[in-house]
Short mmCIF file of C-alpha atoms and ligand atoms in Angstrom, two decimals:
data_model
loop_
_atom_site.label_atom_id
_atom_site.label_comp_id
_atom_site.label_asym_id
_atom_site.label_seq_id
_atom_site.Cartn_x
_atom_site.Cartn_y
_atom_site.Cartn_z
CA UNK A 85 59.09 37.33 74.86
CA UNK A 86 60.26 35.52 77.97
CA UNK A 87 61.20 37.59 80.99
CA UNK A 88 64.81 38.28 81.89
CA UNK A 89 66.14 36.12 84.69
CA UNK A 90 67.29 37.72 87.92
CA UNK A 91 69.11 36.03 90.82
CA UNK A 92 70.34 37.45 94.10
CA UNK A 93 70.98 36.29 97.64
CA UNK A 94 71.67 37.45 101.16
CA UNK A 95 73.69 35.69 103.85
CA UNK A 96 71.72 34.83 107.00
CA UNK A 97 73.66 36.83 109.56
CA UNK A 98 70.62 38.14 111.48
CA UNK A 99 68.26 40.96 110.66
CA UNK A 100 68.75 43.00 107.52
CA UNK A 101 70.05 46.57 107.67
CA UNK A 102 69.65 49.71 105.59
CA UNK A 103 72.70 48.77 103.47
CA UNK A 104 71.03 45.51 102.43
CA UNK A 105 67.85 47.41 101.66
CA UNK A 106 69.25 50.16 99.46
CA UNK A 107 71.97 48.01 97.89
CA UNK A 108 69.79 45.02 97.10
CA UNK A 109 66.21 44.61 98.38
CA UNK A 110 64.88 47.86 96.94
CA UNK A 111 65.77 46.53 93.50
CA UNK A 112 64.36 43.08 94.30
CA UNK A 113 60.97 44.62 95.06
CA UNK A 114 60.88 46.53 91.79
CA UNK A 115 62.25 43.68 89.67
CA UNK A 116 59.80 41.05 90.92
CA UNK A 117 57.09 42.95 89.00
CA UNK A 118 58.80 42.72 85.63
CA UNK A 119 61.43 39.96 85.74
CA UNK A 120 61.63 36.25 86.49
CA UNK A 121 63.24 36.57 89.93
CA UNK A 122 65.01 34.08 92.19
CA UNK A 123 65.90 35.44 95.63
CA UNK A 124 67.50 33.16 98.16
CA UNK A 125 69.08 32.94 101.60
CA UNK A 126 72.76 32.00 101.27
CA UNK A 127 72.96 29.57 104.18
CA UNK A 128 75.76 27.47 102.62
CA UNK A 129 77.85 30.64 102.30
CA UNK A 130 77.36 31.57 105.93
CA UNK A 131 79.04 28.30 107.02
CA UNK A 132 82.39 29.89 106.15
CA UNK A 133 82.19 31.76 109.46
CA UNK A 134 81.11 28.68 111.52
CA UNK A 135 77.75 29.73 113.03
CA UNK A 136 76.22 27.43 115.67
CA UNK A 137 73.29 25.33 114.38
CA UNK A 138 70.85 27.34 116.55
CA UNK A 139 72.13 30.67 115.29
CA UNK A 140 72.12 29.52 111.70
CA UNK A 141 68.52 28.33 111.78
CA UNK A 142 67.32 31.38 113.72
CA UNK A 143 69.06 33.73 111.32
CA UNK A 144 67.57 32.00 108.28
CA UNK A 145 64.12 32.53 109.83
CA UNK A 146 64.87 36.19 110.54
CA UNK A 147 66.10 36.90 107.05
CA UNK A 148 63.03 35.18 105.60
CA UNK A 149 60.77 37.35 107.77
CA UNK A 150 62.80 40.44 106.81
CA UNK A 151 62.55 39.64 103.08
CA UNK A 152 58.78 39.23 103.34
CA UNK A 153 58.30 42.29 105.55
CA UNK A 154 60.29 44.41 103.10
CA UNK A 155 57.87 43.48 100.32
CA UNK A 156 59.20 40.41 98.52
CA UNK A 157 56.09 38.66 97.27
CA UNK A 158 56.58 34.87 97.18
CA UNK A 159 53.83 34.58 94.59
CA UNK A 160 55.74 36.84 92.21
CA UNK A 161 59.37 35.98 92.98
CA UNK A 162 60.86 32.59 93.83
CA UNK A 163 62.05 32.94 97.43
CA UNK A 164 64.09 29.96 98.62
CA UNK A 165 66.92 28.61 100.74
CA UNK A 166 70.24 27.95 99.00
CA UNK A 167 70.62 24.61 100.82
CA UNK A 168 67.24 23.42 99.50
CA UNK A 169 68.79 23.25 96.04
CA UNK A 170 71.77 20.84 96.22
CA UNK A 171 72.06 21.25 92.44
CA UNK A 172 73.87 24.46 93.34
CA UNK A 173 76.45 22.47 95.30
CA UNK A 174 76.97 20.16 92.35
CA UNK A 175 77.50 23.06 89.96
CA UNK A 176 79.90 24.58 92.53
CA UNK A 177 81.92 21.36 92.39
CA UNK A 178 82.07 21.48 88.60
CA UNK A 179 83.08 25.16 88.58
CA UNK A 180 85.79 24.53 91.17
CA UNK A 181 87.53 22.20 88.72
CA UNK A 182 88.14 25.18 86.45
CA UNK A 183 88.76 27.86 89.07
CA UNK A 184 92.38 28.59 89.83
CA UNK A 185 94.06 29.04 93.17
CA UNK A 186 95.72 32.31 92.09
CA UNK A 187 92.55 34.09 90.99
CA UNK A 188 90.65 32.94 94.08
CA UNK A 189 93.41 34.03 96.45
CA UNK A 190 93.58 37.48 94.79
CA UNK A 191 89.88 38.17 95.45
CA UNK A 192 89.49 41.21 97.75
CA UNK A 193 86.78 39.65 99.92
CA UNK A 194 88.97 36.57 100.49
CA UNK A 195 91.92 38.68 101.57
CA UNK A 196 89.69 40.73 103.87
CA UNK A 197 88.12 37.66 105.48
CA UNK A 198 91.50 35.98 105.87
CA UNK A 199 92.66 39.07 107.74
CA UNK A 200 89.53 39.19 109.92
CA UNK A 201 89.51 35.47 110.81
CA UNK A 202 93.16 34.35 110.63
CA UNK A 203 92.41 31.16 112.55
CA UNK A 204 89.72 30.07 110.15
CA UNK A 205 90.97 30.56 106.59
CA UNK A 206 89.02 27.60 105.23
CA UNK A 207 88.60 26.32 101.66
CA UNK A 208 85.00 27.55 101.67
CA UNK A 209 86.28 31.11 102.05
CA UNK A 210 88.68 30.65 99.17
CA UNK A 211 85.99 29.21 96.92
CA UNK A 212 83.27 31.64 98.04
CA UNK A 213 83.19 33.19 94.53
CA UNK A 214 82.67 29.83 92.77
CA UNK A 215 79.70 29.05 95.04
CA UNK A 216 78.32 32.50 94.32
CA UNK A 217 78.80 31.95 90.59
CA UNK A 218 76.96 28.62 90.88
CA UNK A 219 74.04 30.38 92.65
CA UNK A 220 73.75 32.80 89.78
CA UNK A 221 74.28 30.61 86.75
CA UNK A 222 72.26 27.64 88.04
CA UNK A 223 69.23 29.70 86.87
CA UNK A 224 71.12 31.17 83.87
CA UNK A 225 70.62 34.67 85.28
CA UNK A 226 71.19 37.81 83.24
CA UNK A 227 70.89 40.38 86.03
CA UNK A 228 72.07 40.33 89.62
CA UNK A 229 70.89 43.17 91.87
CA UNK A 230 73.65 43.73 94.46
CA UNK A 231 75.52 46.47 96.27
CA UNK A 232 78.90 47.80 95.18
CA UNK A 233 80.78 45.37 97.47
CA UNK A 234 79.73 42.45 95.25
CA UNK A 235 81.08 43.89 92.00
CA UNK A 236 84.26 41.79 91.95
CA UNK A 237 82.28 38.60 92.64
CA UNK A 238 80.19 39.35 89.58
CA UNK A 239 83.29 39.81 87.45
CA UNK A 240 84.49 36.42 88.62
CA UNK A 241 81.08 34.89 87.87
CA UNK A 242 81.33 36.12 84.28
CA UNK A 243 84.83 34.74 84.09
CA UNK A 244 83.70 31.27 85.28
CA UNK A 245 80.64 31.26 83.01
CA UNK A 246 82.69 32.27 79.95
CA UNK A 247 85.40 29.78 80.79
CA UNK A 248 82.81 26.98 80.91
CA UNK A 249 81.40 28.03 77.53
CA UNK A 250 84.87 28.18 75.97
CA UNK A 251 86.07 24.96 77.51
CA UNK A 252 83.14 22.94 76.19
CA UNK A 253 82.69 25.02 73.06
CA UNK A 254 79.08 25.87 73.88
CA UNK A 255 77.08 29.06 74.18
CA UNK A 256 75.30 27.87 77.28
CA UNK A 257 75.64 30.33 80.17
CA UNK A 258 74.76 34.00 79.66
CA UNK A 259 77.04 36.71 81.12
CA UNK A 260 75.34 37.97 84.28
CA UNK A 261 75.63 41.67 85.12
CA UNK A 262 75.51 43.38 88.51
CA UNK A 263 72.46 45.62 88.51
CA UNK A 264 70.95 48.66 90.18
CA UNK A 265 67.97 50.67 88.93
CA UNK A 266 69.80 53.87 89.73
CA UNK A 267 72.52 52.83 87.21
CA UNK A 268 75.39 52.98 89.73
CA UNK A 269 75.89 50.22 92.27
CA UNK A 270 75.29 51.53 95.78
CA UNK A 271 77.45 51.58 98.90
CA UNK A 272 75.55 52.69 101.99
CA UNK A 273 77.92 53.98 104.69
CA UNK A 274 77.76 52.98 108.32
CA UNK A 275 77.50 55.26 111.32
CA UNK A 276 81.04 54.81 112.59
CA UNK A 277 82.53 57.33 110.21
CA UNK A 278 84.30 54.92 107.92
CA UNK A 279 83.54 52.22 105.36
CA UNK A 280 80.19 50.66 104.68
CA UNK A 281 77.21 49.71 106.75
CA UNK A 282 77.59 46.06 107.66
CA UNK A 283 76.68 43.57 110.31
CA UNK A 284 80.26 42.69 111.14
CA UNK A 285 81.58 46.26 111.19
CA UNK A 286 81.07 46.75 114.90
CA UNK A 287 78.39 47.76 117.35
CA UNK A 288 76.30 50.77 116.38
CA UNK A 289 77.52 50.93 112.79
CA UNK A 290 74.45 49.40 111.17
CA UNK A 291 70.75 50.20 111.50
CA UNK A 292 68.60 47.10 111.32
CA UNK A 293 64.97 46.93 110.16
CA UNK A 294 64.15 45.44 113.56
CA UNK A 295 65.83 48.18 115.66
CA UNK A 296 63.24 49.97 117.76
CA UNK A 297 63.01 53.78 117.55
CA UNK A 298 64.96 54.27 120.79
CA UNK A 299 67.88 52.22 119.48
CA UNK A 300 67.82 54.03 116.13
CA UNK A 301 67.90 57.45 117.82
CA UNK A 302 70.75 56.37 120.06
CA UNK A 303 72.83 55.00 117.17
CA UNK A 304 72.34 58.09 115.03
CA UNK A 305 73.01 60.55 117.86
CA UNK A 306 76.29 58.79 118.57
CA UNK A 307 77.59 59.16 115.01
CA UNK A 308 80.86 61.03 114.77
CA UNK A 309 80.71 64.77 113.93
CA UNK A 310 83.04 67.73 114.54
CA UNK A 311 82.77 71.38 115.47
CA UNK A 312 81.43 72.31 112.04
CA UNK A 313 82.71 73.89 108.83
CA UNK A 314 84.71 77.09 109.06
CA UNK A 315 84.80 78.08 105.40
CA UNK A 316 81.96 78.56 102.93
CA UNK A 317 81.33 75.57 100.62
CA UNK A 318 83.99 73.50 102.32
CA UNK A 319 84.36 69.84 101.25
CA UNK A 320 82.67 67.57 103.77
CA UNK A 321 84.85 65.14 105.71
CA UNK A 322 83.91 61.50 105.08
CA UNK A 323 82.03 61.01 108.38
CA UNK A 324 79.83 64.05 107.63
CA UNK A 325 79.34 63.06 103.99
CA UNK A 326 78.19 59.64 105.27
CA UNK A 327 75.37 61.26 107.26
CA UNK A 328 74.29 63.17 104.15
CA UNK A 329 74.42 59.97 102.07
CA UNK A 330 72.12 58.28 104.59
CA UNK A 331 69.82 61.30 104.48
CA UNK A 332 69.69 61.10 100.71
CA UNK A 333 68.14 57.63 100.90
CA UNK A 334 65.64 58.14 103.74
CA UNK A 335 64.77 61.86 103.74
CA UNK A 336 62.97 64.09 101.23
CA UNK A 337 65.12 66.12 98.79
CA UNK A 338 64.14 69.44 100.42
CA UNK A 339 65.37 68.23 103.81
CA UNK A 340 68.73 67.21 102.32
CA UNK A 341 68.93 70.54 100.51
CA UNK A 342 68.25 72.53 103.68
CA UNK A 343 71.06 70.84 105.62
CA UNK A 344 73.38 71.01 102.65
CA UNK A 345 72.78 74.78 102.38
CA UNK A 346 73.31 75.15 106.12
CA UNK A 347 76.60 73.28 105.81
CA UNK A 348 77.76 75.38 102.88
CA UNK A 349 76.89 78.56 104.79
CA UNK A 350 78.61 77.34 107.98
CA UNK A 351 75.40 77.52 110.03
CA UNK A 352 74.71 73.81 110.29
CA UNK A 353 73.69 72.32 113.64
CA UNK A 354 74.68 68.67 113.66
CA UNK A 355 72.30 67.95 116.55
CA UNK A 356 69.36 69.02 114.36
CA UNK A 357 70.66 67.06 111.38
CA UNK A 358 70.98 63.89 113.44
CA UNK A 359 67.52 64.33 115.01
CA UNK A 360 65.98 64.72 111.57
CA UNK A 361 67.94 61.77 110.17
CA UNK A 362 66.93 59.56 113.12
CA UNK A 363 63.22 60.46 112.73
CA UNK A 364 63.33 59.81 108.99
CA UNK A 365 64.95 56.41 109.56
CA UNK A 366 62.35 55.60 112.24
CA UNK A 367 59.47 56.37 109.85
CA UNK A 368 61.14 54.50 107.01
CA UNK A 369 61.65 51.30 109.04
CA UNK A 370 58.39 51.47 111.08
CA UNK A 371 56.15 49.45 108.70
CA UNK A 372 58.81 46.73 108.31
CA UNK A 373 59.37 46.46 112.04
CA UNK A 374 55.68 45.74 112.63
CA UNK A 375 55.49 43.20 109.81
CA UNK A 376 58.61 41.31 110.92
CA UNK A 377 57.02 40.80 114.34
CA UNK A 378 53.88 39.26 112.90
CA UNK A 379 55.60 37.12 110.25
CA UNK A 380 58.29 35.66 112.50
CA UNK A 381 55.71 34.04 114.75
CA UNK A 382 53.69 32.64 111.87
CA UNK A 383 55.27 29.19 111.47
CA UNK A 384 52.78 27.81 108.98
CA UNK A 385 53.15 30.81 106.65
CA UNK A 386 56.97 30.62 106.73
CA UNK A 387 56.83 26.90 106.01
CA UNK A 388 54.47 27.45 103.10
CA UNK A 389 56.71 30.15 101.59
CA UNK A 390 59.82 27.96 101.88
CA UNK A 391 58.09 24.95 100.31
CA UNK A 392 56.73 26.98 97.44
CA UNK A 393 60.17 28.51 96.77
CA UNK A 394 61.93 25.15 96.93
CA UNK A 395 59.63 23.67 94.32
CA UNK A 396 60.03 26.55 91.85
CA UNK A 397 63.82 26.86 92.33
CA UNK A 398 64.25 23.11 92.01
CA UNK A 399 62.55 23.00 88.65
CA UNK A 400 64.87 25.62 87.18
CA UNK A 401 68.05 24.26 88.83
CA UNK A 402 67.53 20.63 87.90
CA UNK A 403 67.01 21.55 84.26
CA UNK A 404 70.37 23.38 84.25
CA UNK A 405 72.29 20.68 86.10
CA UNK A 406 71.03 17.95 83.77
CA UNK A 407 72.14 19.97 80.75
CA UNK A 408 75.49 20.79 82.35
CA UNK A 409 76.17 17.12 83.11
CA UNK A 410 75.39 16.26 79.53
CA UNK A 411 77.77 19.01 78.23
CA UNK A 412 80.56 17.88 80.56
CA UNK A 413 80.15 14.26 79.52
CA UNK A 414 78.61 12.88 82.67
CA UNK A 415 75.97 10.86 80.89
CA UNK A 416 73.47 8.26 82.05
CA UNK A 417 73.95 4.68 80.81
P1 TYM B 551 75.54 40.09 101.95
O1 TYM B 551 74.71 39.09 102.67
O2 TYM B 551 76.75 40.62 102.61
O3 TYM B 551 74.64 41.34 101.57
C1 TYM B 551 73.42 41.16 100.88
C2 TYM B 551 73.22 42.27 99.87
O4 TYM B 551 73.25 43.55 100.50
C3 TYM B 551 74.22 44.38 99.88
N1 TYM B 551 74.85 45.25 100.89
C4 TYM B 551 75.04 46.56 100.70
N2 TYM B 551 74.77 47.37 99.67
C5 TYM B 551 75.09 48.66 99.80
N3 TYM B 551 75.67 49.20 100.91
C6 TYM B 551 75.96 48.42 101.97
N4 TYM B 551 76.52 48.94 103.06
C7 TYM B 551 75.67 47.04 101.90
N5 TYM B 551 75.83 45.98 102.75
C8 TYM B 551 75.33 44.90 102.10
C9 TYM B 551 75.23 43.42 99.27
O5 TYM B 551 75.93 44.03 98.21
C10 TYM B 551 74.34 42.30 98.81
O6 TYM B 551 73.77 42.60 97.55
N6 TYM B 551 77.96 37.24 98.66
C11 TYM B 551 76.68 37.86 98.95
C12 TYM B 551 75.56 36.87 99.06
C13 TYM B 551 75.39 36.03 97.85
C14 TYM B 551 74.91 36.45 96.58
C15 TYM B 551 74.91 35.29 95.76
C16 TYM B 551 74.48 37.67 96.07
C17 TYM B 551 75.66 34.71 97.78
N7 TYM B 551 75.38 34.24 96.53
C18 TYM B 551 74.50 35.33 94.44
C19 TYM B 551 74.07 37.71 94.73
C20 TYM B 551 74.08 36.55 93.93
C21 TYM B 551 76.82 38.55 100.30
O7 TYM B 551 77.60 38.17 101.13
O8 TYM B 551 75.92 39.56 100.50
#
């Protein structure tokens, strides 16, 4: 039986953080052993925020080094750059013909971005979900490992894939599903007491693989706390729950249990909790930090990885685009 096809991508906005790891990469590493995986760097997508050419190229390099340091094996998975596969752009064009203004404008991530960058509400932002759908269905993916924040984009991808099938009366694209091994999609909180961990959520909110131990300790120690619970088994406020959620992913279960018991018995010392959390994050990220340093300076290795990925991704994408052209009626004379 042929292996299930998996596709996922990450925007090149700099180094990866713990949210990227637990929402996406952790699944990538497991899935590359058993599935036919395509993991890419979404450099076309990042143009919606107008990076400078230097920043864009540097960030693509960093994300590549981060992917490899985290354990993506380019011999097992196809690791490539989105812009190396212009077939994706062609499929994006086709999908845009059947994507409607209303549904695109209703998308939560569009509304959020439009609010964050009111002077740059470009067409690329509006059609971000059709490009993402093209990324996924260009390889006819069945599973898409992503964090919770991408759920709506996956719903739209299914919508576009089904619409194509209906429109041309074919059973061509499968329905891709958002995926996480732990069953539920994950949302890793940031350190600022609200929302999710993310690069653009403000200074100190995210912990990056490349942060050195001093920076990690400083960020964690600055996280918002209060004077502690006053009643037994009190519900935790969101900013305290966030620290526990982070602990659940980097610390051992007995450590989480100890602090949880201390909280429930009103004897918790937040200083101790933060110290423990910081040390557990430092040990978790340590091996990646070292690997990123050695990979990022290895030009010939990076080049080899990118070339290998391009070739494998190209083969799959060109097969799809040729078949799609045929279905649509764009035929060679
Ligand atoms: P991006 O670059 O924002 O994030 C990459 C991956 O990391 C996950 N993630 C998180 N998961 C849990 N908690 C968090 N705090 C957290 N922060 C980030 C994201 O869910 C994502 O899986 N649109 C995508 C990139 C993309 C893509 C695709 C993904 C483009 N085309 C096709 C899958 C398939 C994005 O901006 O992710």
